[in-house]
XYZ file of C-alpha atoms in Angstrom:
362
model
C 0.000 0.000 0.000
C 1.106 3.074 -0.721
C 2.186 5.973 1.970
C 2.489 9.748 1.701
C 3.956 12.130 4.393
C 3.263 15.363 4.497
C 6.446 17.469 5.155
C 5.313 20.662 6.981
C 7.183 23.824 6.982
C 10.959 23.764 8.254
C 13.298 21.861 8.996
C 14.283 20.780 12.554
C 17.212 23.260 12.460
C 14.743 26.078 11.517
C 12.250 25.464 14.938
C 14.045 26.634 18.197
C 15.577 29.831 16.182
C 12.318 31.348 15.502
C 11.324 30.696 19.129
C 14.097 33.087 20.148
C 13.669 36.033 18.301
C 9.853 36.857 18.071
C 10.206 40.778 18.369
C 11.145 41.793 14.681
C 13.272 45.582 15.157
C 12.066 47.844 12.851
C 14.696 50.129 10.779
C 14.961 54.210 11.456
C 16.652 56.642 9.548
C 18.440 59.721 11.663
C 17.345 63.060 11.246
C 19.462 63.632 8.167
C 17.958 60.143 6.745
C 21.358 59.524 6.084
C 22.179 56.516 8.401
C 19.674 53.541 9.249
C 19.325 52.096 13.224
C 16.820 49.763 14.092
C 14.236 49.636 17.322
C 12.399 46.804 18.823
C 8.799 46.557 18.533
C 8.026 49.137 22.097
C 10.708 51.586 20.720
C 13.762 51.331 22.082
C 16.974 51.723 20.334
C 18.433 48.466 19.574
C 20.915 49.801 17.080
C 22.263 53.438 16.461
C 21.888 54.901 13.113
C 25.396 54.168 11.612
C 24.021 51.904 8.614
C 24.525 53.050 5.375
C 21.322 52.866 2.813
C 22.952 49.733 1.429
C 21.134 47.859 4.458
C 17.875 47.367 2.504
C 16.298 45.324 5.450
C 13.758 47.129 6.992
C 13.362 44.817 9.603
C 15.180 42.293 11.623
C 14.350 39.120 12.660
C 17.782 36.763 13.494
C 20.606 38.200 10.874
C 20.774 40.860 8.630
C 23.974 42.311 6.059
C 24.528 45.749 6.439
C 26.975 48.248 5.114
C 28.248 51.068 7.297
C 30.854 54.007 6.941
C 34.452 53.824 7.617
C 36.233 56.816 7.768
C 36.944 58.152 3.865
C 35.216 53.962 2.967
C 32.980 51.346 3.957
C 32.862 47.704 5.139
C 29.932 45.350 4.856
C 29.183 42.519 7.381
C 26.416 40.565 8.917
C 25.182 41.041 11.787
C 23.138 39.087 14.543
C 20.107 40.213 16.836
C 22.945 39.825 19.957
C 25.964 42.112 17.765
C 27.695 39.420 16.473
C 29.716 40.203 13.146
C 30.651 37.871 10.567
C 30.869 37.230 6.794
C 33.136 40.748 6.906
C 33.528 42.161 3.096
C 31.993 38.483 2.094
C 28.550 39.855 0.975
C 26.906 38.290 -1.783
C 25.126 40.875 -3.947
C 22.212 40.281 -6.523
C 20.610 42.474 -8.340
C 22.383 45.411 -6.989
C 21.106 44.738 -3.274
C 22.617 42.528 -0.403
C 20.748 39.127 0.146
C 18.254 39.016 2.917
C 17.339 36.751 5.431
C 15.021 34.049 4.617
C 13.621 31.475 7.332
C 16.349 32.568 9.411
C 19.065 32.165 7.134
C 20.830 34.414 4.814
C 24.002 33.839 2.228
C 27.226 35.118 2.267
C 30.019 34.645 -0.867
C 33.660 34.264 -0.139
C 35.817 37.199 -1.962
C 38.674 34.522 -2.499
C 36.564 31.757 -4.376
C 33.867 33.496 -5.504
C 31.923 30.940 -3.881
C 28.651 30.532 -1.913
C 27.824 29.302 1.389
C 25.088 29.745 4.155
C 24.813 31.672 7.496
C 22.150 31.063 10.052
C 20.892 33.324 12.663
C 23.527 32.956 15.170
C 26.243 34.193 12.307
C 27.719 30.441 12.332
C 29.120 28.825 8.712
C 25.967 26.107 8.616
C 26.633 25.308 5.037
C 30.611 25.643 3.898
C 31.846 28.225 0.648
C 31.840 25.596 -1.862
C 28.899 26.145 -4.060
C 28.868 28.337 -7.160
C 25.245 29.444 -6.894
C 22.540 29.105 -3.588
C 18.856 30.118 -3.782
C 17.166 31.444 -0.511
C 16.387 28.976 1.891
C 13.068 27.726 0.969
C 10.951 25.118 3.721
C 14.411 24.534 4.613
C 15.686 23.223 0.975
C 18.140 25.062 -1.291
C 18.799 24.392 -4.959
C 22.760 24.441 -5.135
C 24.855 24.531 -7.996
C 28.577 23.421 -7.565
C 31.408 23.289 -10.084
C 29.909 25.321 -12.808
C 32.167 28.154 -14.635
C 30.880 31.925 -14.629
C 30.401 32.906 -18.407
C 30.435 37.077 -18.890
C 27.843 38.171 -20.821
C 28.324 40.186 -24.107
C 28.239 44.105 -23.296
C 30.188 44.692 -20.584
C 27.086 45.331 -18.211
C 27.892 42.977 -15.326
C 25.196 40.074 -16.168
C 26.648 36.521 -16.658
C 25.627 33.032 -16.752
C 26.703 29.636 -16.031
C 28.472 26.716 -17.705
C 28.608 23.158 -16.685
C 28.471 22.171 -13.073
C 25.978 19.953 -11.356
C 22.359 21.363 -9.489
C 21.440 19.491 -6.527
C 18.529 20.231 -3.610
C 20.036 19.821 -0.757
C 19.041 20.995 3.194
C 20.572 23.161 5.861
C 22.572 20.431 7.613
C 24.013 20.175 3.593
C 22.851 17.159 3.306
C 22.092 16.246 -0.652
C 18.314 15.364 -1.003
C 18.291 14.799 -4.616
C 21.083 14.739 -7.544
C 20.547 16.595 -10.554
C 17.913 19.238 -9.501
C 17.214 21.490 -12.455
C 16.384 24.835 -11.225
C 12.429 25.676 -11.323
C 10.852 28.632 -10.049
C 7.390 27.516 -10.658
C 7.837 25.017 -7.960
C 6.449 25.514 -4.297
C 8.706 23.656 -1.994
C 6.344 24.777 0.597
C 4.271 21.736 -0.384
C 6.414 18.782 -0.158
C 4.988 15.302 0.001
C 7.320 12.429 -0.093
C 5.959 9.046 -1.062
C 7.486 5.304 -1.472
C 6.221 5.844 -5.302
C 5.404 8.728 -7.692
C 1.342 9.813 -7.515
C -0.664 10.865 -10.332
C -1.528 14.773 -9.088
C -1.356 16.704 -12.248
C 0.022 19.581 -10.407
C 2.559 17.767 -9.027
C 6.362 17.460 -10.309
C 8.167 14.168 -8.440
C 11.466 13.602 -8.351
C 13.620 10.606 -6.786
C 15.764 11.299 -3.858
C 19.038 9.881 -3.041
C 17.184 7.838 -0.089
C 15.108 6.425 -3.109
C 11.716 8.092 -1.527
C 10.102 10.568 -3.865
C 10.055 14.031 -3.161
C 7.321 16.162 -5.193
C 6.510 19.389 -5.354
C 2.718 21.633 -6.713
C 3.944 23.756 -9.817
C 2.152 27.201 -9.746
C 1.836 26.883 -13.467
C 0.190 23.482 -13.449
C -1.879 24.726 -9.899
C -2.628 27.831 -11.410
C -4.184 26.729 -15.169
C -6.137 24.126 -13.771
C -7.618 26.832 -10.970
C -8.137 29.006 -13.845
C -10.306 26.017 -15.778
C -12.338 24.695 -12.929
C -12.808 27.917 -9.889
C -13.002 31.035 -12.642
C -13.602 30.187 -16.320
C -16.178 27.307 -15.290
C -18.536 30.346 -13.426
C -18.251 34.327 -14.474
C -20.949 35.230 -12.435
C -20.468 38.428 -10.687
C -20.752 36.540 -7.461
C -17.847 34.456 -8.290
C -15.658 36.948 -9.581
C -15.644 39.028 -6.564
C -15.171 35.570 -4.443
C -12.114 35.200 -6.415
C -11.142 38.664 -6.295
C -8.551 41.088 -3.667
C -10.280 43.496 -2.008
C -8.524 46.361 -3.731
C -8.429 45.545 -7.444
C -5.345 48.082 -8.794
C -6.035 49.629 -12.689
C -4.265 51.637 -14.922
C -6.880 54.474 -16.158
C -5.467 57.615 -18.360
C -4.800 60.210 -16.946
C -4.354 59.071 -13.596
C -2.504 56.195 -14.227
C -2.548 53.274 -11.828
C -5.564 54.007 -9.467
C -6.994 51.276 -6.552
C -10.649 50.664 -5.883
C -12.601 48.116 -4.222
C -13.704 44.780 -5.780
C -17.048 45.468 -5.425
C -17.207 48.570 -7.010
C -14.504 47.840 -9.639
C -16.368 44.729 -10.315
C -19.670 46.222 -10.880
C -18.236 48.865 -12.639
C -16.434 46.674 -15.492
C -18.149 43.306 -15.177
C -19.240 43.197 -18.745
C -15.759 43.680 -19.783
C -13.738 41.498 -17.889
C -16.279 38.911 -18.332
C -16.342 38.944 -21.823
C -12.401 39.072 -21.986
C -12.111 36.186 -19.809
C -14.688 34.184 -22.016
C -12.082 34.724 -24.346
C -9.728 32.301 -23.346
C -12.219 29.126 -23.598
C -11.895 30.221 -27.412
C -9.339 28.262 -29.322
C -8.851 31.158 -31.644
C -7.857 33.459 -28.722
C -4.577 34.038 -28.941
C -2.936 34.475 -24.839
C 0.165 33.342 -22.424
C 0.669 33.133 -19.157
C 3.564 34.962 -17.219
C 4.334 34.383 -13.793
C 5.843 37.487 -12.131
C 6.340 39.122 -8.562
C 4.139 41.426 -6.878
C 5.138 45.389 -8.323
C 6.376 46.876 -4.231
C 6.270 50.041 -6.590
C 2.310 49.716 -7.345
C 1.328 47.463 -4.488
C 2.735 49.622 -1.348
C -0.229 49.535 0.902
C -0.359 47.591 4.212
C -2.567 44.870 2.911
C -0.224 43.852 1.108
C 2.602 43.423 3.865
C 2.675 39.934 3.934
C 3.415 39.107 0.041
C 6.796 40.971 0.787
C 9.878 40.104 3.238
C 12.205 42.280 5.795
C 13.638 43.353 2.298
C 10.372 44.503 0.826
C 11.137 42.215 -1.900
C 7.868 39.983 -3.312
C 7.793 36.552 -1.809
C 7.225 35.075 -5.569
C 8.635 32.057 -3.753
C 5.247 31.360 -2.184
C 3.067 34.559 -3.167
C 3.628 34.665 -7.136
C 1.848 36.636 -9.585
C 0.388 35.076 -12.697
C -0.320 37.635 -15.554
C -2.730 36.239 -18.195
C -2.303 38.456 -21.294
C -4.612 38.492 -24.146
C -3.783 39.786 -27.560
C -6.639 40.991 -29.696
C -8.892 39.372 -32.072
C -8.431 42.124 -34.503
C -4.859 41.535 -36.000
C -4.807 45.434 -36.618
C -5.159 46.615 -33.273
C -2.476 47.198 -30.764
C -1.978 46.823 -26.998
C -3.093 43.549 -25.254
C -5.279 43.266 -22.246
C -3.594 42.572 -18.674
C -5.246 40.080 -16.008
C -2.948 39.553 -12.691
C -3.538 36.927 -10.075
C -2.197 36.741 -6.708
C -1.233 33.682 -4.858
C -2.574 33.777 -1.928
C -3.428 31.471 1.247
C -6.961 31.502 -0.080
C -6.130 31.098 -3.282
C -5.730 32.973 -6.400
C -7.308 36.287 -6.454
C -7.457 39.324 -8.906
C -5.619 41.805 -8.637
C -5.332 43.899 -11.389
C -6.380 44.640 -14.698
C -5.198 46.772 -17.589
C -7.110 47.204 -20.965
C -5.588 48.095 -23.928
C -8.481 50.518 -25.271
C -8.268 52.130 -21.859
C -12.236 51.175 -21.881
C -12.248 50.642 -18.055
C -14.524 52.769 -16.013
């Protein structure tokens, strides 16, 4: 007979370091919002402002990297809730910004090597130098490349790729789960299942670990499409629109540009619209794709949606991704394409923005 577990979120490593550091501190600029401190949740000054704006966390939760001014230079280090530094000049840097903690964790890249290893919260090496490329700690599994070669791109603009090597998924005792792990961001690791054999869940991607159980994973592309079939395009009532629906629904709307209003009245407004653009897609002549993107911390800066964001205020697509379904239209003449975004949320998909190409919303 067949047997699933259910792996719930974290590792055993992950448990007793969350239990110690419950108060988040916030971060504070000085008065000349030139250096960033950081105060626990009643107010008081945990840090002085001496952090240079290349600390993008706004808050702290176990260990943070931080950049701060030193005499006519600076020095960047991590640093833990009890002022322990580590990982000094060994920052590792994407996308112009310092990596952030994730579940406790954050990663660090030796200047020597070039090479990536892990911190955790108490600033100790959990997971050695030796990798060319880490993702964030996810349910306590990292994808992990090792022995690839760093190919410059063309241009001269800093971007680069790899060559070779060999991707594994591996935990934060670095212990190797399973051997040749392609990297997948459509994949929520958040809802692990292992089993003695592979199952048959459509949404499900399994792949054989080293301990010959199978480890599988939902895909947010397969999850998403077949939510989209059965909970949206099978009923465009109002009712179910606005059940599948954010409470704010965000639109762009010349001149204003980008303007919020509620679902109800955004629905009622422009229910003819979007649910003749969604019938659409059950049309095998319409011609649409599917993107899957983060949530915009530009457009969607309001407190409701805190959560879909970390200390960084960078989008949690990790868990909380967006899923833009684009439509072109029918008329081969006209321009633009109409805009449909989806939020993953903990109840499920819901709408959260829309963008017509006639600007015909109201």
């Amino acid at each position: 007979m067949k047997q699933t577990i259910l792996v719930y979120i974290f590792l055993s490593l992950n448990c007793g370091l969350f239990a110690q550091n419950k108060d988040s501190w916030i971060a504070f600029w000085d008065k000349d919002t030139t250096h960033i401190g950081f105060k626990d949740s009643s107010g008081h000054i945990k840090i002085e402002p001496k952090f240079m704006s290349l600390t993008i966390a706004y808050k702290f939760d176990a260990i943070i990297a931080v950049a701060e001014d030193v005499k006519d230079t600076w020095k960047s280090y991590y640093i833990t809730k009890n002022g322990k530094i580590v990982g000094l000049d060994s920052m590792y840097v994407y996308d112009n910004g310092f990596d952030c903690e994730n579940e406790g964790f954050i990663r660090f890249k030796d200047p020597r090597t070039d090479k990536m290893g892990l911190f955790n919260g108490e600033g100790k090496i959990i997971i050695p130098a030796e990798y060319s490329a880490l993702t964030k700690v996810r349910n306590g599994m990292i994808i992990a490349l090792k022995g690839a070669e760093k190919i410059k791109d063309p241009g001269g603009d800093g971007h680069f790729s790899w060559a070779g090597g060999k991707e594994y998924l591996i935990n934060t005792n670095n212990k190797i789960l399973i051997e040749n792990f392609g990297y997948n961001d459509e994949l929520n690791f958040y809802s692990l299942q292992k089993s003695k054999e592979p199952g048959k869940e459509e949404v499900r991607e399994y792949f054989r670990g080293i301990d010959g159980e199978y480890y599988s994973f939902v895909n947010f592309d397969k999850e998403f499409k077949l939510w989209l079939k059965t909970n949206l395009l099978s009923d465009l009532s109002k009712d179910n629109l606005l059940q599948h629906s954010f409470d704010t629904i965000t639109y762009w709307k010349e001149p204003n540009g980008w303007t919020k209003e509620s679902k109800t009245k955004f629905i009622n407004q422009n229910y003819k619209f979007i649910k003749s653009k969604l019938q659409e897609l059950t049309s095998k002549n319409c011609e649409y794709f599917i993107s899957t993107d983060g949530l915009n911390r530009f457009i969607f800066d309001t407190s409701e949606f805190e959560t879909y964001f970390n200390n960084c205020n960078e989008p949690k697509e990790w868990i909380y991704p967006v899923k833009n379904i684009v439509i072109s239209p029918k008329n081969k003449l006209d321009s633009g394409q109409d805009h449909f975004e989806f939020l993953r949320t903990d109840k499920g998909y819901k709408l959260i923005s829309v963008s017509a190409a006639k600007n015909n919303l109201k």
